[in-house]
Short mmCIF file of C-alpha atoms in Angstrom, two decimals:
data_model
loop_
_atom_site.label_atom_id
_atom_site.label_comp_id
_atom_site.label_asym_id
_atom_site.label_seq_id
_atom_site.Cartn_x
_atom_site.Cartn_y
_atom_site.Cartn_z
CA MET A 139 -0.48 -0.04 -11.39
CA LYS A 140 -0.56 -3.45 -9.89
CA SER A 141 -3.83 -4.54 -8.24
CA GLY A 142 -2.24 -4.40 -4.80
CA GLU A 143 -0.95 -0.95 -5.31
CA ILE A 144 -4.51 0.23 -6.26
CA ARG A 145 -5.97 -1.43 -3.16
CA GLU A 146 -3.40 0.48 -1.04
CA TYR A 147 -4.23 3.72 -2.82
CA PHE A 148 -8.00 3.17 -2.03
CA CYS A 149 -7.33 2.34 1.56
CA ARG A 150 -5.26 5.57 1.92
CA ALA A 151 -7.94 7.59 0.15
CA LYS A 152 -10.71 6.29 2.36
CA LYS A 153 -8.62 6.82 5.56
CA SER A 154 -7.69 10.27 4.64
CA GLY A 155 -11.15 11.27 3.59
CA LYS A 156 -9.94 12.30 0.13
CA LEU A 157 -12.10 10.13 -1.99
CA SER A 158 -12.85 11.05 -5.64
CA HIS A 159 -16.49 10.78 -6.81
CA ALA A 160 -15.38 9.01 -9.96
CA TYR A 161 -12.66 6.35 -10.75
CA ILE A 162 -11.91 4.95 -14.20
CA LEU A 163 -10.47 1.35 -13.69
CA GLU A 164 -8.97 0.28 -16.90
CA ASP A 165 -8.06 -3.39 -17.33
CA GLU A 166 -7.42 -5.25 -20.62
CA SER A 167 -9.15 -8.46 -19.39
CA GLY A 168 -12.04 -6.68 -17.57
CA ARG A 169 -12.02 -9.33 -14.82
CA GLU A 170 -9.40 -7.88 -12.51
CA ALA A 171 -11.10 -4.30 -12.58
CA THR A 172 -14.42 -5.93 -11.67
CA GLU A 173 -12.98 -7.76 -8.71
CA LEU A 174 -11.29 -4.71 -7.59
CA ALA A 175 -14.41 -2.48 -7.87
CA GLN A 176 -16.34 -5.00 -5.87
CA TRP A 177 -13.77 -5.06 -3.08
CA PHE A 178 -13.63 -1.17 -3.10
CA ALA A 179 -17.36 -0.99 -2.74
CA ALA A 180 -17.09 -3.38 0.18
CA LEU A 181 -14.44 -1.14 1.74
CA LEU A 182 -16.58 1.87 1.53
CA GLU A 183 -19.62 0.17 3.05
CA CYS A 184 -17.87 -2.14 5.55
CA GLU A 185 -19.17 -1.61 9.18
CA ASN A 186 -15.56 -2.13 10.42
CA GLY A 187 -14.08 0.16 7.77
CA SER A 188 -11.79 -2.56 6.36
CA ALA A 189 -13.75 -4.66 3.87
CA CYS A 190 -13.49 -7.33 6.61
CA GLY A 191 -15.78 -9.80 4.76
CA THR A 192 -17.65 -10.79 8.00
CA CYS A 193 -20.01 -7.85 8.72
CA SER A 194 -23.46 -7.66 7.32
CA ALA A 195 -22.50 -4.96 4.89
CA CYS A 196 -19.61 -7.03 3.47
CA ARG A 197 -21.73 -10.18 3.21
CA ALA A 198 -24.36 -8.21 1.37
CA CYS A 199 -21.81 -6.79 -1.07
CA ALA A 200 -20.45 -10.24 -1.56
CA GLY A 201 -23.95 -11.58 -2.32
CA GLY A 202 -24.63 -8.78 -4.79
CA ASN A 203 -27.56 -7.51 -2.74
CA HIS A 204 -26.28 -4.37 -0.89
CA PRO A 205 -28.92 -1.69 -1.40
CA ASP A 206 -26.27 0.98 -1.86
CA VAL A 207 -24.05 -0.82 -4.31
CA LEU A 208 -25.65 -0.72 -7.72
CA ARG A 209 -24.44 -2.34 -10.90
CA ILE A 210 -25.41 -0.63 -14.17
CA SER A 211 -26.91 -3.14 -16.71
CA HIS A 212 -27.97 -2.69 -20.32
CA GLU A 213 -30.03 -4.63 -22.78
CA LYS A 214 -28.15 -4.04 -25.99
CA PRO A 215 -24.95 -6.14 -26.10
CA ASP A 216 -22.94 -3.44 -27.81
CA SER A 217 -24.12 -0.19 -26.13
CA ILE A 218 -25.35 1.40 -22.95
CA GLY A 219 -27.95 4.00 -23.73
CA VAL A 220 -28.84 7.33 -22.29
CA ASP A 221 -32.13 6.06 -20.90
CA GLU A 222 -30.44 3.29 -19.07
CA ILE A 223 -27.72 5.53 -17.47
CA ARG A 224 -30.36 8.15 -16.60
CA ALA A 225 -32.81 5.69 -14.91
CA GLN A 226 -30.18 3.53 -13.12
CA LEU A 227 -27.57 6.25 -12.18
CA VAL A 228 -28.28 9.84 -12.82
CA ASP A 229 -31.71 9.84 -11.35
CA ASP A 230 -31.09 7.19 -8.68
CA ILE A 231 -27.94 9.03 -7.24
CA LEU A 232 -30.25 11.84 -6.09
CA ILE A 233 -31.79 9.38 -3.51
CA ARG A 234 -29.68 9.24 -0.42
CA PRO A 235 -28.10 5.96 0.66
CA TYR A 236 -30.46 3.37 2.42
CA SER A 237 -28.08 1.88 4.92
CA GLY A 238 -24.41 2.71 4.27
CA PRO A 239 -22.42 5.91 4.10
CA TYR A 240 -22.06 5.92 0.41
CA LYS A 241 -23.93 4.96 -2.80
CA VAL A 242 -21.50 3.20 -5.08
CA TYR A 243 -22.25 2.69 -8.77
CA LEU A 244 -20.38 0.05 -10.91
CA VAL A 245 -20.55 0.59 -14.60
CA PRO A 246 -19.02 -2.47 -16.30
CA GLU A 247 -18.10 -2.10 -19.93
CA ALA A 248 -18.11 1.64 -19.72
CA GLU A 249 -16.51 1.96 -23.17
CA LYS A 250 -19.96 0.95 -24.52
CA LEU A 251 -21.61 4.11 -23.06
CA THR A 252 -23.04 6.07 -26.01
CA VAL A 253 -22.07 9.71 -26.52
CA GLN A 254 -25.62 10.74 -25.32
CA ALA A 255 -25.16 8.45 -22.29
CA GLN A 256 -21.71 9.96 -21.37
CA ASN A 257 -23.08 13.53 -21.71
CA ALA A 258 -26.07 12.67 -19.41
CA LEU A 259 -23.51 11.33 -16.88
CA LEU A 260 -21.34 14.37 -17.30
CA LYS A 261 -23.51 16.66 -15.20
CA THR A 262 -23.57 14.10 -12.35
CA LEU A 263 -19.74 14.00 -12.45
CA GLU A 264 -19.60 17.82 -12.36
CA GLU A 265 -21.94 18.17 -9.38
CA PRO A 266 -21.90 14.83 -7.52
CA PRO A 267 -23.72 14.31 -4.10
CA SER A 268 -21.22 13.91 -1.38
CA TYR A 269 -22.09 10.37 -0.92
CA GLY A 270 -21.85 9.25 -4.52
CA VAL A 271 -18.99 7.20 -5.84
CA ILE A 272 -18.96 6.07 -9.49
CA LEU A 273 -16.57 3.34 -10.83
CA LEU A 274 -16.33 3.18 -14.55
CA LEU A 275 -14.91 -0.20 -15.57
CA THR A 276 -13.33 -0.50 -19.01
CA VAL A 277 -11.04 -2.29 -21.26
CA ASN A 278 -10.14 0.91 -23.15
CA GLY A 279 -10.38 4.29 -21.31
CA ASP A 280 -9.66 6.14 -24.55
CA LYS A 281 -13.19 5.37 -25.74
CA LEU A 282 -14.56 7.65 -23.03
CA LEU A 283 -15.05 11.20 -23.84
CA PRO A 284 -12.17 13.64 -22.83
CA THR A 285 -14.77 15.38 -20.55
CA ILE A 286 -15.50 12.22 -18.75
CA ARG A 287 -11.85 11.27 -18.40
CA SER A 288 -11.07 14.65 -16.84
CA ARG A 289 -13.53 14.32 -14.19
CA GLY A 290 -12.44 10.86 -12.97
CA ILE A 291 -9.19 9.44 -11.61
CA LEU A 292 -7.71 6.84 -14.16
CA LEU A 293 -6.33 3.89 -12.52
CA LYS A 294 -4.80 1.54 -15.18
CA LEU A 295 -4.31 -2.12 -14.05
CA THR A 296 -1.16 -3.86 -15.36
CA GLU A 297 -0.20 -7.53 -15.11
CA GLU A 298 1.24 -8.74 -11.85
CA GLU A 299 4.93 -9.16 -11.80
CA GLN A 300 6.53 -12.59 -11.55
CA THR A 301 6.13 -13.73 -7.87
CA GLU A 302 9.92 -14.65 -7.84
CA ALA A 303 10.63 -10.93 -8.29
CA LEU A 304 8.23 -9.78 -5.50
CA LEU A 305 9.77 -11.48 -2.42
CA PRO A 306 13.23 -12.15 -1.42
CA PRO A 307 14.15 -15.85 -1.57
CA GLU A 308 14.03 -16.44 2.21
CA GLU A 309 10.59 -14.80 2.58
CA ARG A 310 9.24 -16.56 -0.44
CA GLU A 311 10.16 -19.89 0.89
CA LEU A 312 8.70 -19.02 4.28
CA VAL A 313 5.39 -18.15 2.67
CA LEU A 314 5.42 -21.30 0.43
CA SER A 315 6.29 -23.52 3.31
CA LEU A 316 3.21 -22.34 5.30
CA LEU A 317 1.03 -22.67 2.22
CA ARG A 318 2.41 -26.28 1.65
CA GLN A 319 1.51 -27.28 5.23
CA ALA A 320 -1.77 -25.19 5.58
CA GLY A 321 -3.95 -28.25 5.60
CA ARG A 322 -2.14 -29.81 8.49
CA LEU A 323 -1.26 -26.76 10.77
CA THR A 324 -2.51 -26.71 14.27
CA VAL A 325 -3.89 -23.47 15.63
CA THR A 326 -0.62 -22.93 17.50
CA GLN A 327 1.50 -23.46 14.27
CA MET A 328 -0.83 -21.08 12.42
CA ALA A 329 -0.20 -18.35 15.06
CA ASP A 330 3.51 -19.15 14.96
CA GLY A 331 3.62 -18.96 11.10
CA ALA A 332 1.68 -15.61 11.08
CA LYS A 333 4.06 -14.22 13.79
CA SER A 334 7.06 -15.22 11.65
CA LEU A 335 5.72 -13.53 8.60
CA ARG A 336 5.06 -10.36 10.62
CA GLU A 337 8.53 -10.38 12.10
CA HIS A 338 10.06 -10.69 8.59
CA ARG A 339 7.98 -7.60 7.58
CA VAL A 340 6.81 -9.44 4.43
CA ASN A 341 5.46 -7.00 1.92
CA VAL A 342 1.52 -7.31 2.02
CA SER A 343 0.94 -6.94 -1.86
CA ALA A 344 3.77 -9.36 -2.64
CA LEU A 345 2.42 -11.86 -0.03
CA ALA A 346 -1.06 -11.66 -1.56
CA ALA A 347 0.32 -12.08 -5.19
CA LEU A 348 2.24 -15.25 -4.09
CA VAL A 349 -0.76 -16.62 -2.44
CA ARG A 350 -2.96 -16.07 -5.52
CA ALA A 351 -0.32 -17.50 -7.74
CA TYR A 352 -0.28 -20.65 -5.60
CA LEU A 353 -4.02 -20.94 -5.57
CA ARG A 354 -4.06 -20.37 -9.39
CA ASP A 355 -1.81 -23.45 -9.87
CA VAL A 356 -4.22 -25.44 -7.69
CA LEU A 357 -7.16 -24.46 -9.86
CA VAL A 358 -5.19 -25.16 -13.06
CA LEU A 359 -4.24 -28.63 -11.73
CA LYS A 360 -7.88 -29.28 -10.75
CA ALA A 361 -9.30 -28.13 -14.09
CA THR A 362 -6.66 -29.52 -16.55
CA GLY A 363 -4.24 -31.66 -14.60
CA LYS A 364 -1.37 -30.11 -16.68
CA ALA A 365 1.77 -29.50 -14.69
CA ASP A 366 3.45 -27.61 -17.54
CA LEU A 367 1.07 -24.69 -16.96
CA LEU A 368 2.04 -23.97 -13.40
CA GLN A 369 3.67 -20.69 -12.26
CA ILE A 370 5.25 -22.32 -9.21
CA PRO A 371 6.29 -25.70 -10.64
CA GLU A 372 8.32 -26.83 -7.62
CA GLU A 373 5.03 -26.84 -5.66
CA LEU A 374 3.42 -29.37 -7.82
CA SER A 375 3.07 -32.05 -5.16
CA ALA A 376 1.40 -29.88 -2.64
CA CYS A 377 -0.81 -28.05 -5.17
CA ARG A 378 -1.99 -31.39 -6.47
CA GLU A 379 -2.93 -32.57 -2.97
CA LEU A 380 -4.93 -29.36 -2.39
CA ALA A 381 -6.59 -29.76 -5.72
CA GLU A 382 -7.72 -33.23 -5.03
CA ARG A 383 -8.77 -32.44 -1.38
CA LEU A 384 -10.87 -29.27 -1.92
CA PRO A 385 -13.90 -28.63 -4.26
CA TYR A 386 -14.07 -25.69 -6.51
CA LYS A 387 -16.36 -23.80 -4.25
CA ARG A 388 -13.96 -24.07 -1.34
CA LEU A 389 -11.02 -22.87 -3.59
CA HIS A 390 -12.81 -19.88 -4.65
CA GLU A 391 -13.74 -19.12 -0.95
CA ILE A 392 -10.04 -19.25 -0.24
CA TRP A 393 -9.35 -16.87 -3.10
CA LYS A 394 -11.86 -14.39 -1.58
CA GLU A 395 -10.31 -14.85 1.80
CA THR A 396 -6.91 -13.89 0.21
CA ASP A 397 -8.51 -10.69 -0.97
CA ARG A 398 -9.87 -10.07 2.54
CA MET A 399 -6.52 -10.80 4.14
CA GLU A 400 -4.76 -8.16 1.89
CA SER A 401 -7.50 -5.64 2.62
CA ARG A 402 -7.18 -6.27 6.31
CA LEU A 403 -3.39 -5.95 6.23
CA LEU A 404 -3.46 -2.76 4.15
CA SER A 405 -5.98 -1.33 6.61
CA ASN A 406 -3.65 -2.11 9.53
CA VAL A 407 -5.92 -4.72 10.99
CA ASN A 408 -4.09 -7.16 13.23
CA TYR A 409 -1.51 -8.80 11.06
CA GLU A 410 -1.31 -12.20 12.63
CA LEU A 411 -5.15 -12.53 12.88
CA ALA A 412 -5.55 -11.79 9.18
CA LEU A 413 -3.00 -14.46 8.35
CA GLU A 414 -4.50 -16.98 10.63
CA LEU A 415 -7.80 -16.67 9.14
CA LEU A 416 -6.39 -17.41 5.76
CA PHE A 417 -4.66 -20.51 7.06
CA MET A 418 -7.85 -21.73 8.70
CA ALA A 419 -9.69 -21.20 5.33
CA MET A 420 -7.01 -23.45 3.71
CA LYS A 421 -7.33 -26.10 6.24
CA GLY A 422 -10.94 -26.64 5.36
#
């Protein structure tokens, strides 16, 4: 599944109230699963129900200090032991949430759970409290015990399709045109651009994928200066201008705003407002 498809799946599950207590996010790189898990945790805790990125719960999630979103750590580099999983998850989950509706546990490198640790976790997965959600992040789900896999929903991330294939040419050019001009758009022009995208019914996940590809090219140029590594080579000039104008920190903030935009649109938050906020972030 593509990242956007999984986000949409999570939004539907939350909206319908049919959340699982355990998800296994498998991703060969490990990076995308982590970003997706952090976004999902924010979606569950968000005061506005949409991973809005602006409420106190979302800000706490982004800062890594939300009291009900816990990340399992381990001392040994090659294994997560039974004592660690008991202390940080099995025993802790019995304590009700402090401030949010859920307690969310992120278990990075879940393939490193020892057999004893997985067996300790199994009882929690069999009889989870109603507020508990456990996210097992792994590069290889086959290393988890069959009993663990059978009690969680496996969501396997695959590489994004080429952006050219995601959007029809007219819509693709419309999006690129707006990204190209983002630094110079007036508030009125931002609103007009967002309205135009809404009227074209541009696919949300495809839109977000194209924006990320564009930002990736900006970051590549900023880090290496190598134009031959670009995914959208025809945007070399505009991407180079953005790379020269904005610092790394700002570019990473725009990346996060892209994630928030996708979340808002998938959650049926005002389409034009979500896009305008992205354009404003790019304006700097």
